[in-house]
Coordinates of C-alpha atoms and ligand atoms in Angstrom, one line a residue:
X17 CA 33.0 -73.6 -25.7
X18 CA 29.3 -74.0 -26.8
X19 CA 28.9 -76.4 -30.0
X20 CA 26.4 -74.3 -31.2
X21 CA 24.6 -76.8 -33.7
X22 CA 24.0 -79.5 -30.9
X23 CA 22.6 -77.0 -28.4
X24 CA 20.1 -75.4 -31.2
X25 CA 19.0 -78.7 -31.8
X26 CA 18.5 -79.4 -28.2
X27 CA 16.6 -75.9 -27.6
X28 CA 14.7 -75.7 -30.5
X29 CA 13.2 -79.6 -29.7
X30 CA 12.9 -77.0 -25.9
X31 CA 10.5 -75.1 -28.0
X32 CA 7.9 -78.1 -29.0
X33 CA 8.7 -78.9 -25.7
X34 CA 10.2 -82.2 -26.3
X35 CA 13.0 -82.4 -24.6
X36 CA 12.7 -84.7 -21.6
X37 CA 15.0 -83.0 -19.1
X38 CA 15.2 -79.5 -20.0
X39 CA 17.0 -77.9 -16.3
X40 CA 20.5 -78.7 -18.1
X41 CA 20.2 -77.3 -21.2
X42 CA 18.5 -74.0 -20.2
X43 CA 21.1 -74.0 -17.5
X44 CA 23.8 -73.8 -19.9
X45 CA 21.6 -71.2 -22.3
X46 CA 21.8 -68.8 -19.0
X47 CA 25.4 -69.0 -19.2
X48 CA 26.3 -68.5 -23.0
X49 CA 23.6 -67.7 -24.7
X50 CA 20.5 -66.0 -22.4
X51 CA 18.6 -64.9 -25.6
X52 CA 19.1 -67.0 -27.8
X53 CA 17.9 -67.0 -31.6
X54 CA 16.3 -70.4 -32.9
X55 CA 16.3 -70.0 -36.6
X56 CA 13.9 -73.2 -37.3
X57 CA 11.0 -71.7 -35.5
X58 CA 12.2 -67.8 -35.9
X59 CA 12.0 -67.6 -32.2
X60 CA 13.6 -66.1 -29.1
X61 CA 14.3 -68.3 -25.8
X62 CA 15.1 -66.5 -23.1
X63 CA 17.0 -68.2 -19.7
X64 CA 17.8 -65.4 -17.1
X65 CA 15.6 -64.8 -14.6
X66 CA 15.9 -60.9 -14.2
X67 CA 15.1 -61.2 -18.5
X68 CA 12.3 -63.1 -17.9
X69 CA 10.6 -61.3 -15.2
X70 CA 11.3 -58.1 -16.8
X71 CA 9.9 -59.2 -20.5
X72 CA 6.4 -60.6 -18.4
X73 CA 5.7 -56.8 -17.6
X74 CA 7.4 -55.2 -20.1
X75 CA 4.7 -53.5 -23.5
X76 CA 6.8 -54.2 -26.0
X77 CA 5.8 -58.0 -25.8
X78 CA 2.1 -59.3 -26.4
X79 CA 0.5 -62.6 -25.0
X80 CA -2.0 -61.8 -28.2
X81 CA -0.9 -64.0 -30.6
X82 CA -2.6 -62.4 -33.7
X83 CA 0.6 -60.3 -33.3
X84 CA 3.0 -63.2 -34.4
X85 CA 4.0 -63.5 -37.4
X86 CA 3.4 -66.7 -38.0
X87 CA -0.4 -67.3 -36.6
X88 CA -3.1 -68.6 -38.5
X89 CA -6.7 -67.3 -38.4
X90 CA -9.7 -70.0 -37.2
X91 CA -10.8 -70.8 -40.8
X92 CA -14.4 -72.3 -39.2
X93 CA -17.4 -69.6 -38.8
X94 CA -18.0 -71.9 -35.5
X95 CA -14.3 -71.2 -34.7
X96 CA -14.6 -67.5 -35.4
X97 CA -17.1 -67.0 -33.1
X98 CA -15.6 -68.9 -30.1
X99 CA -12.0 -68.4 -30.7
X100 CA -11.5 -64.9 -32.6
X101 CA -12.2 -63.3 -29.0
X102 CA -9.6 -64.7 -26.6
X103 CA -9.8 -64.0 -23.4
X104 CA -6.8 -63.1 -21.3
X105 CA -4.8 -63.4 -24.1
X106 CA -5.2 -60.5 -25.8
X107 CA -4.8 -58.3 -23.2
X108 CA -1.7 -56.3 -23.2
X109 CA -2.9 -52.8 -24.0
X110 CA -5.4 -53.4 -21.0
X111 CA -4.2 -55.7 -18.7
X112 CA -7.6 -55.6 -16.1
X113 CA -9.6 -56.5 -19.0
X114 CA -13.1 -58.0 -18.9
X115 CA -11.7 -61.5 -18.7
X116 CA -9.6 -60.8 -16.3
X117 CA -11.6 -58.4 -13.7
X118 CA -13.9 -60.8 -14.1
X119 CA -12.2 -64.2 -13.0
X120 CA -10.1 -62.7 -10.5
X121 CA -13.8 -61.6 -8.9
X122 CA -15.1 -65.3 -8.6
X123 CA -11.8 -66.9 -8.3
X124 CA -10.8 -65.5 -4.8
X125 CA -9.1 -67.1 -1.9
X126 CA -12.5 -66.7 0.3
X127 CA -14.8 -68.5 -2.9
X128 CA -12.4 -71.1 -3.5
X129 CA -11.9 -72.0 0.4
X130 CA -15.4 -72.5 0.5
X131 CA -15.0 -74.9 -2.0
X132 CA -11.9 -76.5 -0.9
X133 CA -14.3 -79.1 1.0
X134 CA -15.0 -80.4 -2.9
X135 CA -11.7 -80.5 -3.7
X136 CA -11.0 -82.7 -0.7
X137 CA -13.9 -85.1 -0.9
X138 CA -13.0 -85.0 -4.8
X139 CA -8.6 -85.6 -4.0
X140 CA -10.2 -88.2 -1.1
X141 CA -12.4 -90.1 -3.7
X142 CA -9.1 -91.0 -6.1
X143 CA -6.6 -91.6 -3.0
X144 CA -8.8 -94.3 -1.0
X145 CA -8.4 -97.3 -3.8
X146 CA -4.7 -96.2 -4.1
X147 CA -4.4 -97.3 -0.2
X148 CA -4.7 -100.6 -0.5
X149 CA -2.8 -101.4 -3.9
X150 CA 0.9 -103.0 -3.7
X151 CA 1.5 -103.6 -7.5
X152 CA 2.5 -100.5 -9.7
X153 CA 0.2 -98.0 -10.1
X154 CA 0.3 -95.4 -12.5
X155 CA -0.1 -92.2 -10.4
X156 CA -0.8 -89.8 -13.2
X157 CA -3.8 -92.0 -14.7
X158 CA -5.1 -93.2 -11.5
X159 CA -4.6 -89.9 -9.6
X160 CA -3.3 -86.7 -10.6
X161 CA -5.3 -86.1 -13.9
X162 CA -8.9 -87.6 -13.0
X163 CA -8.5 -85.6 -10.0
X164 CA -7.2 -82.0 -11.7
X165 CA -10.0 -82.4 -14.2
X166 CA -12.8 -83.6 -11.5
X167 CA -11.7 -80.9 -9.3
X168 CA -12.3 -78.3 -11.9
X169 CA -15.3 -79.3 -13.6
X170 CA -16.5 -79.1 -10.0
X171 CA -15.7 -75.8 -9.1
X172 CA -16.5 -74.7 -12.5
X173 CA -20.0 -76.4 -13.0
X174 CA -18.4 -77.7 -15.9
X175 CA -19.6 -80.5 -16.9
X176 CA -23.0 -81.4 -13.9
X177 CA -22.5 -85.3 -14.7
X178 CA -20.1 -87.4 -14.4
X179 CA -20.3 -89.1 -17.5
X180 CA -19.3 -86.7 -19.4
X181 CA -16.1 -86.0 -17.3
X182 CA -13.6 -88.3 -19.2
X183 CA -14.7 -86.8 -22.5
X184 CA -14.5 -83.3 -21.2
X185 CA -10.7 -84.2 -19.8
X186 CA -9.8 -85.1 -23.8
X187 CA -11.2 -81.9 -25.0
X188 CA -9.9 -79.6 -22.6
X189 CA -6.2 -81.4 -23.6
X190 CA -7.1 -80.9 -27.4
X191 CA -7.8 -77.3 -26.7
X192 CA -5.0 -76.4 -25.1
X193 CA -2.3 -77.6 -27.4
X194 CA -3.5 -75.2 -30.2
X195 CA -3.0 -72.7 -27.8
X196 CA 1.2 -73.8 -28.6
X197 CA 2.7 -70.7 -30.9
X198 CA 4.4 -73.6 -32.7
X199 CA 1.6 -76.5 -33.4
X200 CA 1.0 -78.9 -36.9
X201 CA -1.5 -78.0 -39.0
X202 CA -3.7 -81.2 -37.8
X203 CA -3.7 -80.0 -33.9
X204 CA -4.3 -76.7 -34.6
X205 CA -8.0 -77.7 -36.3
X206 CA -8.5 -80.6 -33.6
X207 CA -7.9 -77.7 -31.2
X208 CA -10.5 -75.3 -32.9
X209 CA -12.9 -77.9 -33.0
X210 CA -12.6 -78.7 -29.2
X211 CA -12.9 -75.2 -28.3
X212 CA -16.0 -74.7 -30.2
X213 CA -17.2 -77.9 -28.3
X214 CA -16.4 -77.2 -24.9
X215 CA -17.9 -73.6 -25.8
X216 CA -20.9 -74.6 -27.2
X217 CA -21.8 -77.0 -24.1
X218 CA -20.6 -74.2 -22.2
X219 CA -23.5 -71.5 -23.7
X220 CA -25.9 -74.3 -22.6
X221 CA -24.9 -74.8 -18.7
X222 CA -24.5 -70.4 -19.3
X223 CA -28.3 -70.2 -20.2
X224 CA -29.7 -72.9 -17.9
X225 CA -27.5 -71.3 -15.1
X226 CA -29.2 -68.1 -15.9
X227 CA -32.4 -69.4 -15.3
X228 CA -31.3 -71.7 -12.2
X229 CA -28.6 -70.4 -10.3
X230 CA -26.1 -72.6 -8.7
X231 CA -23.3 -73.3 -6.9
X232 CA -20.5 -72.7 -9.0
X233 CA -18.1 -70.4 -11.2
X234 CA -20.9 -70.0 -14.3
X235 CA -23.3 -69.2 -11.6
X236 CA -20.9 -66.4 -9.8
X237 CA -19.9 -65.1 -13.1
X238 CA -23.2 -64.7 -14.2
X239 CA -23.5 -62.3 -10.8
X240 CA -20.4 -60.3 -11.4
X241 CA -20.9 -59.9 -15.2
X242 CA -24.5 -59.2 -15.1
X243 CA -24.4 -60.4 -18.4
X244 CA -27.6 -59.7 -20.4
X245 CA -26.6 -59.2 -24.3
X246 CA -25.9 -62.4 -26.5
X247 CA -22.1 -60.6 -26.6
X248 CA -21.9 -59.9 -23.2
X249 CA -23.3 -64.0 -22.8
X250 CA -20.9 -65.0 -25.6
X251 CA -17.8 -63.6 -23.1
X252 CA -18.5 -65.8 -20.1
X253 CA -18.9 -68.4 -21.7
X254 CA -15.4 -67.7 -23.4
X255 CA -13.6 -67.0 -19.8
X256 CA -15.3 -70.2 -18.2
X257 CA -14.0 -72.5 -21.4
X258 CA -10.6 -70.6 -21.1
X259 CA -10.3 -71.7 -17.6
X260 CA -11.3 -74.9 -18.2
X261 CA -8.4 -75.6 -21.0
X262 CA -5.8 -73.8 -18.5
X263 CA -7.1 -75.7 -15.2
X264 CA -7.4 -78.9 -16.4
X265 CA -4.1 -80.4 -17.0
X266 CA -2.3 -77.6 -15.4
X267 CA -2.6 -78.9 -12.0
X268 CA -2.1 -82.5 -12.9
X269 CA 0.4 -82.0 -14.5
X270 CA 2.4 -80.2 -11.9
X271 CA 1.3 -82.8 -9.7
X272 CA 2.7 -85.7 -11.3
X273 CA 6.1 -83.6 -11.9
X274 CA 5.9 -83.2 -8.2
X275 CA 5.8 -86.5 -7.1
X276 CA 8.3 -87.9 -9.7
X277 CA 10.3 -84.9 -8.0
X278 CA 9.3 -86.3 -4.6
X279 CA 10.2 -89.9 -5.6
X280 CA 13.9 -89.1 -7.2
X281 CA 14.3 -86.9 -3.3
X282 CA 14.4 -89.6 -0.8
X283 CA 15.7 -87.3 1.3
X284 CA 13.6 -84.6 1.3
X285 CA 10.5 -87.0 1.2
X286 CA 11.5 -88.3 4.6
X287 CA 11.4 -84.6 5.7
X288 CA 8.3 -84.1 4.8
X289 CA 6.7 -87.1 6.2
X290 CA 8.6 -86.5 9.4
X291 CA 7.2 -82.6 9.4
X292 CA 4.0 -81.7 7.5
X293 CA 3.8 -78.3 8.8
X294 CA 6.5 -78.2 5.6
X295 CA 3.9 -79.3 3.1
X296 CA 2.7 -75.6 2.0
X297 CA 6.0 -74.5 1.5
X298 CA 7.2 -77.9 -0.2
X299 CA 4.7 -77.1 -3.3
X300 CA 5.9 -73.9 -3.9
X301 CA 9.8 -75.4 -3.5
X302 CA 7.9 -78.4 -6.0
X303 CA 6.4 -76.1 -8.5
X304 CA 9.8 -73.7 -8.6
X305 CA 11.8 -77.4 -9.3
X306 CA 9.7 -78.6 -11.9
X307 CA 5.9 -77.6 -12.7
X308 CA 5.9 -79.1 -15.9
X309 CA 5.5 -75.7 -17.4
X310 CA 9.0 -74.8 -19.2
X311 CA 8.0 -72.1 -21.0
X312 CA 5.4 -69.2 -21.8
X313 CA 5.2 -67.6 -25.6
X314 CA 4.9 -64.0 -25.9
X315 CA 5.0 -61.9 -29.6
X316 CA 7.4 -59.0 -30.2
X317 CA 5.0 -55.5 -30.9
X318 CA 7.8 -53.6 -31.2
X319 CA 11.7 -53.8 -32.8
X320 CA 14.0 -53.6 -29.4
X321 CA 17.5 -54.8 -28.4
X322 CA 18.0 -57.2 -25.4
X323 CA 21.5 -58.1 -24.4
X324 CA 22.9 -56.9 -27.7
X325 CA 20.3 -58.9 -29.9
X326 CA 17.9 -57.2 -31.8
X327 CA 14.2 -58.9 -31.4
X328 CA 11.8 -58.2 -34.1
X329 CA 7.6 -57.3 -34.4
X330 CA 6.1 -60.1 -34.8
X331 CA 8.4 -62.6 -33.3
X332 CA 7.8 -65.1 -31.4
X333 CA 9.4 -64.9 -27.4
X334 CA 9.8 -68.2 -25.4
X335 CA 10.4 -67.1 -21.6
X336 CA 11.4 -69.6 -19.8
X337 CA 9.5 -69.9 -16.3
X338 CA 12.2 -73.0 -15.6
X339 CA 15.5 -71.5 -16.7
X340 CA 14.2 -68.5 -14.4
X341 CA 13.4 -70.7 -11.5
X342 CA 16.9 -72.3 -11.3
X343 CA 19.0 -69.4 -11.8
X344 CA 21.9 -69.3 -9.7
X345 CA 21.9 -65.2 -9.7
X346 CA 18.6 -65.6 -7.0
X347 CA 18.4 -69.2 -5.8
X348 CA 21.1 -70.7 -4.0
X349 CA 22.1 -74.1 -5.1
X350 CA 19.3 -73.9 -7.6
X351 CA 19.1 -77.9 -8.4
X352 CA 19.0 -78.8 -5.2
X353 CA 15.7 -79.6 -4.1
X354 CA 15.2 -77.9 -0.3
X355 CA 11.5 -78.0 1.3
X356 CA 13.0 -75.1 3.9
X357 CA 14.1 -72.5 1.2
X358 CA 12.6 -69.3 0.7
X359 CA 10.8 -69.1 -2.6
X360 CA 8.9 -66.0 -3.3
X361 CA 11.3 -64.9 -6.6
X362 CA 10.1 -68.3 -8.1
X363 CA 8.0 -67.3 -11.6
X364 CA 6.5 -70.8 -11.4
X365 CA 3.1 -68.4 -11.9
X366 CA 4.0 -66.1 -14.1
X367 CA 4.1 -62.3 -13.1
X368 CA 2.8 -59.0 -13.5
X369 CA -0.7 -58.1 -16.1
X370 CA -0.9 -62.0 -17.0
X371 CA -0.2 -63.1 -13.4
X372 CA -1.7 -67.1 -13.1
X373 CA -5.5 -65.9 -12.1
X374 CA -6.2 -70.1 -11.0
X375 CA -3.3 -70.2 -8.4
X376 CA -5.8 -70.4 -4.8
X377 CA -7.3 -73.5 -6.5
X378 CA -4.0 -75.0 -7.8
X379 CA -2.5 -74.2 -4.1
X380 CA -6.1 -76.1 -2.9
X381 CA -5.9 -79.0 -5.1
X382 CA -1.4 -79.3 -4.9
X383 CA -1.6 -79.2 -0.8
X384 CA -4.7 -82.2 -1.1
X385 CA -2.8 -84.2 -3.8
X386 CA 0.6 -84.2 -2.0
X387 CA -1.0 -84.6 1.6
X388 CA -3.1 -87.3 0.5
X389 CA 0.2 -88.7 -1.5
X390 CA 2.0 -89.1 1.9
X391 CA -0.7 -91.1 3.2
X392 CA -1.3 -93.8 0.3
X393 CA 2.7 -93.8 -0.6
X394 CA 3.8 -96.8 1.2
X395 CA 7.8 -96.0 2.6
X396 CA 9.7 -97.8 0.1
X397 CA 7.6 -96.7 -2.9
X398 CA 9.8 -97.3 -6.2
X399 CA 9.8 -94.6 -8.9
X400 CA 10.1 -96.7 -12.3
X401 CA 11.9 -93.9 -14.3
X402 CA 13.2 -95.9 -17.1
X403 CA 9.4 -97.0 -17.8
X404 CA 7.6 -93.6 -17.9
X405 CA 6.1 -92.5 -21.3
X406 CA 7.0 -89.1 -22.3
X407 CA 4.9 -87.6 -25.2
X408 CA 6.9 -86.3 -28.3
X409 CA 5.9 -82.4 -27.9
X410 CA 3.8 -80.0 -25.6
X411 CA 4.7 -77.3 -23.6
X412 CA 3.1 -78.9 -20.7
X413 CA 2.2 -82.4 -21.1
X414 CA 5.8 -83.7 -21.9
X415 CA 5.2 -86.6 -19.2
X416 CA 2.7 -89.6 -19.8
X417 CA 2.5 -92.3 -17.4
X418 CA 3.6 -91.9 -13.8
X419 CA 4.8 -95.7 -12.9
X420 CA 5.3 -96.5 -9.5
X421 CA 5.7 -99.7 -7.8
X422 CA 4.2 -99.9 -4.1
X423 CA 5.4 -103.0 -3.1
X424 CA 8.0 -101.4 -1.6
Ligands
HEM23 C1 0.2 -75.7 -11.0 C2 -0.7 -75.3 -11.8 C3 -0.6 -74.1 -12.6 C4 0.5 -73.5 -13.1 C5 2.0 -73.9 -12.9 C6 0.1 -72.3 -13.8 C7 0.9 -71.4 -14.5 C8 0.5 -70.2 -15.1 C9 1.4 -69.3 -15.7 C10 3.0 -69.3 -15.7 C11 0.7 -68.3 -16.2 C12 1.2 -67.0 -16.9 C13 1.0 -67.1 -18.4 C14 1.5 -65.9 -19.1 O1 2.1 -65.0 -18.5 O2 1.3 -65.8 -20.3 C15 -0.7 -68.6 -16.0 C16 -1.8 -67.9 -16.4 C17 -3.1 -68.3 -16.3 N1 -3.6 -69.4 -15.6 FE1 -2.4 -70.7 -14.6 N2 -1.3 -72.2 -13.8 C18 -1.7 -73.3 -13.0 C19 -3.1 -73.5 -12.7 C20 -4.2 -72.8 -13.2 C21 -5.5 -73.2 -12.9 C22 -6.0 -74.3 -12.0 C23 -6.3 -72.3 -13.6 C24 -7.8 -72.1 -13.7 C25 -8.7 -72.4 -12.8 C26 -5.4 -71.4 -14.3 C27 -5.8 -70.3 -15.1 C28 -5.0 -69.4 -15.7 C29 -5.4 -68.3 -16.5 C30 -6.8 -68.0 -16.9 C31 -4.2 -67.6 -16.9 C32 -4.2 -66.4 -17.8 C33 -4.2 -65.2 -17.0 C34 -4.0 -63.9 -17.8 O3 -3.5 -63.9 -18.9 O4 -4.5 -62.9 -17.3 N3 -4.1 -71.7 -14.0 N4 -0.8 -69.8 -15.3

């Protein structure tokens, strides 16, 4: 029998995201309680995967958060400009919206190969140092974020030097957690502020860009858009800082949580060192384990009952992409990690209208990391789990520090 009070504590920490090790607790939400109500954040979280799937395509959920009942206007006129508009977000009624038509145009398979030699040179540039160490290294500060954020400022043109890359990196982090449905006071203005930085260096690169055409995202944009009014201007440079905050950590992230994975999987490591021919279908097996996303907010437009609970306008949804990805009902042995299983029901990007529009470069930059990982990992590589940091909240960002001793 469920002790309700300990499990609402455990799932409402699930919706700050501070829960270390959420698999087991959404595991046992998918069994008693699939929708269940969180009364400290009046918020939904739902487990199943068939719930989850269905609510990502389903109208009578929003991604636009002006919708929930709890959100809070920018109070800034710098904010209002920059983040009144959201792009992607507020999408629902017409899910190919600008934003959207417009970064799935540059983003494609064929623009980003082309730039998959970057991403290489860039993954290349972190690994080499990383060959020759035999102390502990910490893989997510040495390699997974500096690359994620290199790789995108490079693809995006965002920033052209490289000394402004670490500062970019901090902004792109402080951006994204206001994003969070459920975020202090404090965060919420740091994230404003950051956002009206990253956009107004953004409307720079946009204007010189327009005058000197390169070879980037801005630049491709630019092309697609035909952007020629200071509102049509105004929008690009939205979408490019949007995909900046969403392909920064994202990728890092899910890199780290990947090789902690990796690490804790001797058996499956060996596997993949043995056969690399595995290595695409490992990251999609890594990403459906644990991407480091747990969960993805959506707001209630209209009243409607789901398994025999009635979910209200204005409320907040928490579908969780983890719960969906281990549940029994579609993967077999769902918490066991298996580089040969088939994963194409895995909702590690979303589905449907708000389907992830960076996946061909986070494919790109996952298959360079984890390749390049097998190559500087020496073979008895120790995962120092009791020693890595794991921030108090964030959706994404729950881990810290990624310690691993080399000496093997
Ligand atoms: C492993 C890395 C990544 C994961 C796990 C991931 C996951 C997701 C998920 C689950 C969604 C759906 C959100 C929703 O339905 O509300 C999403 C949307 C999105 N992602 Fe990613 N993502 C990753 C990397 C990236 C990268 C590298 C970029 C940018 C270059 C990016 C840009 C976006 C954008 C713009 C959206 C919003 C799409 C829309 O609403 O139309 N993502 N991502």
């Amino acid at each position: 029998m469920l002790r309700r009070p300990a499990w609402l504590l455990k799932a409402s920490l699930l919706i700050t995201g501070s829960a270390k090790d959420a698999a087991p607790v959404f595991a046992r939400l998918r069994e008693v309680d699939p929708v269940c109500w969180i009364p400290r954040y009046d918020a939904w979280l739902v487990t199943r995967h068939d719930d989850v799937q269905a609510l990502f395509v389903d109208p009578r959920v929003t991604t636009d958060p002006r919708v929930y009942e709890r959100y809070v206007a920018p109070s800034s006129p710098g904010a209002m400009r920059w983040v009144a508009a959201l792009p992607f977000r507020a999408t629902n009624l017409d899910p190919q919206s600008v934003s959207r038509r417009l970064a799935l145009g540059v983003l494609t398979p064929r623009i980003v190969e082309r730039m998959g030699l970057g991403i290489r040179e860039i993954v290349e540039r972190f690994a080499a140092p990383l060959r020759q160490r035999r102390d502990t290294v910490d893989l997510m500060a040495e390699f997974t974020a500096p690359v994620s954020a290199t790789a995108i400022g490079r693809i995006l043109g965002v920033p052209p030097k490289e000394s402004d890359e670490s500062r970019f990196r901090v902004l792109a982090c402080n951006a994204t957690r206001g994003i969070r449905p459920i975020v202090s006071e404090s965060k919420r203005k740091k994230s404003e502020s950051a956002i009206v930085e990253i956009c107004e260096y953004v409307l720079q690169l946009v204007e010189q860009r327009r005058r000197e055409p390169a070879e980037d995202i801005i630049t491709e944009l630019l092309k697609v858009s035909a952007a020629s009014t200071q509102d049509e201007i105004d929008n690009v440079v939205r979408i490019v800082s949007a995909l900046v905050s969403a392909g920064t950590g994202t990728t890092g992230v899910a890199c780290a949580r990947g090789l902690r994975t990796l690490l804790l999987h001797p058996g499956e490591l060996a596997r993949l060192r043995n056969d690399r021919s595995l290595l695409p279908n490992a990251v999609e097996e890594l990403l459906r384990y644990d991407s480091g996303l747990a969960l993805v907010p959506r707001y209630v437009v209209d009243d409607f009952e789901l398994r025999g609970r009635r979910l209200k306008k204005g409320q907040l949804v928490a579908l969780s992409v983890l719960g969906a990805n281990r549940d029994p009902s579609v993967f077999e042995e769902p918490d066991r990690l298996d580089f040969g299983r088939n994963c194409r029901q895995a909702l590690s990007f979303g589905h449907g209208p708000h389907y992830c529009t960076g996946t061909s470069i986070a494919r790109v930059e996952l298959l360079a990391m984890f390749e390049a990982a097998l190559d500087f990992l020496p073979e008895g590589a120790r995962l120092l789990e009791n020693q890595i940091r794991w921030s108090s909240r964030g959706l994404m960002g729950q881990m810290r520090s990624l310690p691993v001793d080399f000496r093997g």
